[in-house]
């Protein structure tokens, strides 16, 4: 099971992909990246790659904290994972699994 998330803050965003192992995995290749929903572009330069192992039922995470390039855009976390080694970053034009979109920087509450 794969879940991607984004947590926008005033100065940066934290993005991550969680993978829950349904069977033991010795080598799990995981990548998480930023997707700009405003321009519909996978920001490949933001990709973070992780190599993990996992026991049955264990959830492992690959995460990154970065500053999006353009304020006022809606961003999402993209992510993927597969057994083995090497990048799972998708080819241009494919976005992979995504979180819901988030405006960056987040609107401030000035009540």
PDB file of C-alpha atoms in Angstrom:
ATOM      1  CA  UNK A   1       0.000   0.000   0.000  1.00  0.00           C
ATOM      2  CA  UNK A   2       1.385   3.403  -1.007  1.00  0.00           C
ATOM      3  CA  UNK A   3       0.311   6.795   0.378  1.00  0.00           C
ATOM      4  CA  UNK A   4       1.709  10.206  -0.642  1.00  0.00           C
ATOM      5  CA  UNK A   5       1.343  13.340   1.492  1.00  0.00           C
ATOM      6  CA  UNK A   6       2.250  17.035   1.457  1.00  0.00           C
ATOM      7  CA  UNK A   7       2.458  19.394   4.437  1.00  0.00           C
ATOM      8  CA  UNK A   8       2.894  23.051   3.380  1.00  0.00           C
ATOM      9  CA  UNK A   9       4.518  25.501   5.771  1.00  0.00           C
ATOM     10  CA  UNK A  10       5.270  29.215   5.437  1.00  0.00           C
ATOM     11  CA  UNK A  11       8.875  28.693   4.227  1.00  0.00           C
ATOM     12  CA  UNK A  12       8.869  25.193   2.709  1.00  0.00           C
ATOM     13  CA  UNK A  13       6.868  22.043   2.180  1.00  0.00           C
ATOM     14  CA  UNK A  14       7.420  18.576   3.555  1.00  0.00           C
ATOM     15  CA  UNK A  15       6.546  15.758   1.166  1.00  0.00           C
ATOM     16  CA  UNK A  16       6.627  12.032   1.784  1.00  0.00           C
ATOM     17  CA  UNK A  17       5.581   8.639   0.543  1.00  0.00           C
ATOM     18  CA  UNK A  18       4.653   5.865   3.003  1.00  0.00           C
ATOM     19  CA  UNK A  19       4.705   2.232   1.940  1.00  0.00           C
ATOM     20  CA  UNK A  20       3.139  -0.549   4.010  1.00  0.00           C
ATOM     21  CA  UNK A  21       4.690  -3.924   3.247  1.00  0.00           C
ATOM     22  CA  UNK A  22       2.231  -6.715   2.537  1.00  0.00           C
ATOM     23  CA  UNK A  23       5.133  -9.194   2.457  1.00  0.00           C
ATOM     24  CA  UNK A  24       8.786  -9.018   3.584  1.00  0.00           C
ATOM     25  CA  UNK A  25      10.863  -6.785   1.291  1.00  0.00           C
ATOM     26  CA  UNK A  26      14.689  -6.826   1.385  1.00  0.00           C
ATOM     27  CA  UNK A  27      15.140  -4.030  -1.164  1.00  0.00           C
ATOM     28  CA  UNK A  28      12.473  -1.378  -1.653  1.00  0.00           C
ATOM     29  CA  UNK A  29      13.176   1.545  -3.990  1.00  0.00           C
ATOM     30  CA  UNK A  30      11.122   4.628  -3.053  1.00  0.00           C
ATOM     31  CA  UNK A  31      10.963   8.102  -4.566  1.00  0.00           C
ATOM     32  CA  UNK A  32       9.019  11.221  -3.649  1.00  0.00           C
ATOM     33  CA  UNK A  33       8.888  14.422  -5.720  1.00  0.00           C
ATOM     34  CA  UNK A  34       7.002  17.686  -6.027  1.00  0.00           C
ATOM     35  CA  UNK A  35       4.310  18.084  -8.672  1.00  0.00           C
ATOM     36  CA  UNK A  36       3.243  21.609  -9.688  1.00  0.00           C
ATOM     37  CA  UNK A  37      -0.504  21.366 -10.257  1.00  0.00           C
ATOM     38  CA  UNK A  38      -0.678  24.911 -11.600  1.00  0.00           C
ATOM     39  CA  UNK A  39       1.692  24.207 -14.506  1.00  0.00           C
ATOM     40  CA  UNK A  40       0.945  20.441 -14.532  1.00  0.00           C
ATOM     41  CA  UNK A  41       4.661  19.660 -14.343  1.00  0.00           C
ATOM     42  CA  UNK A  42       6.549  16.967 -12.442  1.00  0.00           C
ATOM     43  CA  UNK A  43       9.472  18.796 -10.819  1.00  0.00           C
ATOM     44  CA  UNK A  44      12.056  16.057 -11.341  1.00  0.00           C
ATOM     45  CA  UNK A  45      14.867  18.059  -9.715  1.00  0.00           C
ATOM     46  CA  UNK A  46      13.016  17.867  -6.373  1.00  0.00           C
ATOM     47  CA  UNK A  47      13.037  14.049  -6.262  1.00  0.00           C
ATOM     48  CA  UNK A  48      14.298  12.291  -3.141  1.00  0.00           C
ATOM     49  CA  UNK A  49      15.310   8.618  -3.501  1.00  0.00           C
ATOM     50  CA  UNK A  50      15.360   6.146  -0.593  1.00  0.00           C
ATOM     51  CA  UNK A  51      16.293   2.474  -0.325  1.00  0.00           C
ATOM     52  CA  UNK A  52      14.562   0.621   2.514  1.00  0.00           C
ATOM     53  CA  UNK A  53      13.696  -2.844   3.735  1.00  0.00           C
ATOM     54  CA  UNK A  54      10.439  -3.730   5.465  1.00  0.00           C
ATOM     55  CA  UNK A  55       8.881  -6.562   7.441  1.00  0.00           C
ATOM     56  CA  UNK A  56       5.292  -7.723   6.901  1.00  0.00           C
ATOM     57  CA  UNK A  57       2.922  -4.979   8.094  1.00  0.00           C
ATOM     58  CA  UNK A  58       5.716  -2.413   8.572  1.00  0.00           C
ATOM     59  CA  UNK A  59       5.308   1.088   7.114  1.00  0.00           C
ATOM     60  CA  UNK A  60       8.461   2.795   5.802  1.00  0.00           C
ATOM     61  CA  UNK A  61       8.800   6.406   4.691  1.00  0.00           C
ATOM     62  CA  UNK A  62      10.799   8.408   2.160  1.00  0.00           C
ATOM     63  CA  UNK A  63      10.568  12.172   2.700  1.00  0.00           C
ATOM     64  CA  UNK A  64      12.007  15.525   1.711  1.00  0.00           C
ATOM     65  CA  UNK A  65      11.670  19.128   2.879  1.00  0.00           C
ATOM     66  CA  UNK A  66      12.095  21.733   0.148  1.00  0.00           C
ATOM     67  CA  UNK A  67      11.065  25.162  -1.017  1.00  0.00           C
ATOM     68  CA  UNK A  68       8.739  25.170  -4.039  1.00  0.00           C
ATOM     69  CA  UNK A  69       9.976  27.338  -6.907  1.00  0.00           C
ATOM     70  CA  UNK A  70       6.885  29.535  -7.400  1.00  0.00           C
ATOM     71  CA  UNK A  71       4.721  31.018  -4.628  1.00  0.00           C
ATOM     72  CA  UNK A  72       0.981  30.987  -5.290  1.00  0.00           C
ATOM     73  CA  UNK A  73       0.981  27.637  -7.086  1.00  0.00           C
ATOM     74  CA  UNK A  74      -0.802  24.470  -5.994  1.00  0.00           C
ATOM     75  CA  UNK A  75       1.604  21.616  -5.339  1.00  0.00           C
ATOM     76  CA  UNK A  76       1.212  17.916  -4.629  1.00  0.00           C
ATOM     77  CA  UNK A  77       3.566  15.178  -3.528  1.00  0.00           C
ATOM     78  CA  UNK A  78       4.167  12.506  -6.146  1.00  0.00           C
ATOM     79  CA  UNK A  79       5.608   9.175  -5.162  1.00  0.00           C
ATOM     80  CA  UNK A  80       6.162   5.585  -6.086  1.00  0.00           C
ATOM     81  CA  UNK A  81       7.854   2.446  -4.816  1.00  0.00           C
ATOM     82  CA  UNK A  82       8.831  -0.968  -6.136  1.00  0.00           C
ATOM     83  CA  UNK A  83      10.883  -3.932  -5.049  1.00  0.00           C
ATOM     84  CA  UNK A  84      14.519  -3.738  -6.066  1.00  0.00           C
ATOM     85  CA  UNK A  85      16.985  -0.913  -6.425  1.00  0.00           C
ATOM     86  CA  UNK A  86      17.107   2.194  -8.555  1.00  0.00           C
ATOM     87  CA  UNK A  87      14.873   5.179  -9.125  1.00  0.00           C
ATOM     88  CA  UNK A  88      11.106   4.922  -9.491  1.00  0.00           C
ATOM     89  CA  UNK A  89      10.863   8.521 -10.724  1.00  0.00           C
ATOM     90  CA  UNK A  90       8.408   8.455 -13.630  1.00  0.00           C
ATOM     91  CA  UNK A  91       9.321   9.402 -17.174  1.00  0.00           C
ATOM     92  CA  UNK A  92       8.282  12.875 -18.370  1.00  0.00           C
ATOM     93  CA  UNK A  93       4.526  13.110 -18.856  1.00  0.00           C
ATOM     94  CA  UNK A  94       3.667  10.540 -16.160  1.00  0.00           C
ATOM     95  CA  UNK A  95       2.987  11.846 -12.659  1.00  0.00           C
ATOM     96  CA  UNK A  96       2.779   8.658 -10.565  1.00  0.00           C
ATOM     97  CA  UNK A  97       0.726   8.548  -7.387  1.00  0.00           C
ATOM     98  CA  UNK A  98      -0.135  11.952  -5.925  1.00  0.00           C
ATOM     99  CA  UNK A  99      -1.340  13.521  -2.718  1.00  0.00           C
ATOM    100  CA  UNK A 100      -4.117  16.066  -2.787  1.00  0.00           C
ATOM    101  CA  UNK A 101      -3.067  19.574  -3.893  1.00  0.00           C
ATOM    102  CA  UNK A 102      -1.952  22.254  -1.443  1.00  0.00           C
ATOM    103  CA  UNK A 103      -1.509  25.991  -2.029  1.00  0.00           C
ATOM    104  CA  UNK A 104       2.005  27.236  -1.230  1.00  0.00           C
ATOM    105  CA  UNK A 105       2.596  29.254   0.775  1.00  0.00           C
ATOM    106  CA  UNK A 106      -0.518  28.417   2.754  1.00  0.00           C
ATOM    107  CA  UNK A 107      -3.040  31.205   3.282  1.00  0.00           C
ATOM    108  CA  UNK A 108      -2.478  32.799   6.677  1.00  0.00           C
ATOM    109  CA  UNK A 109      -5.279  33.084   9.206  1.00  0.00           C
ATOM    110  CA  UNK A 110      -5.594  36.781   9.929  1.00  0.00           C
ATOM    111  CA  UNK A 111      -9.004  36.311  11.630  1.00  0.00           C
TER     112      UNK A 111
END
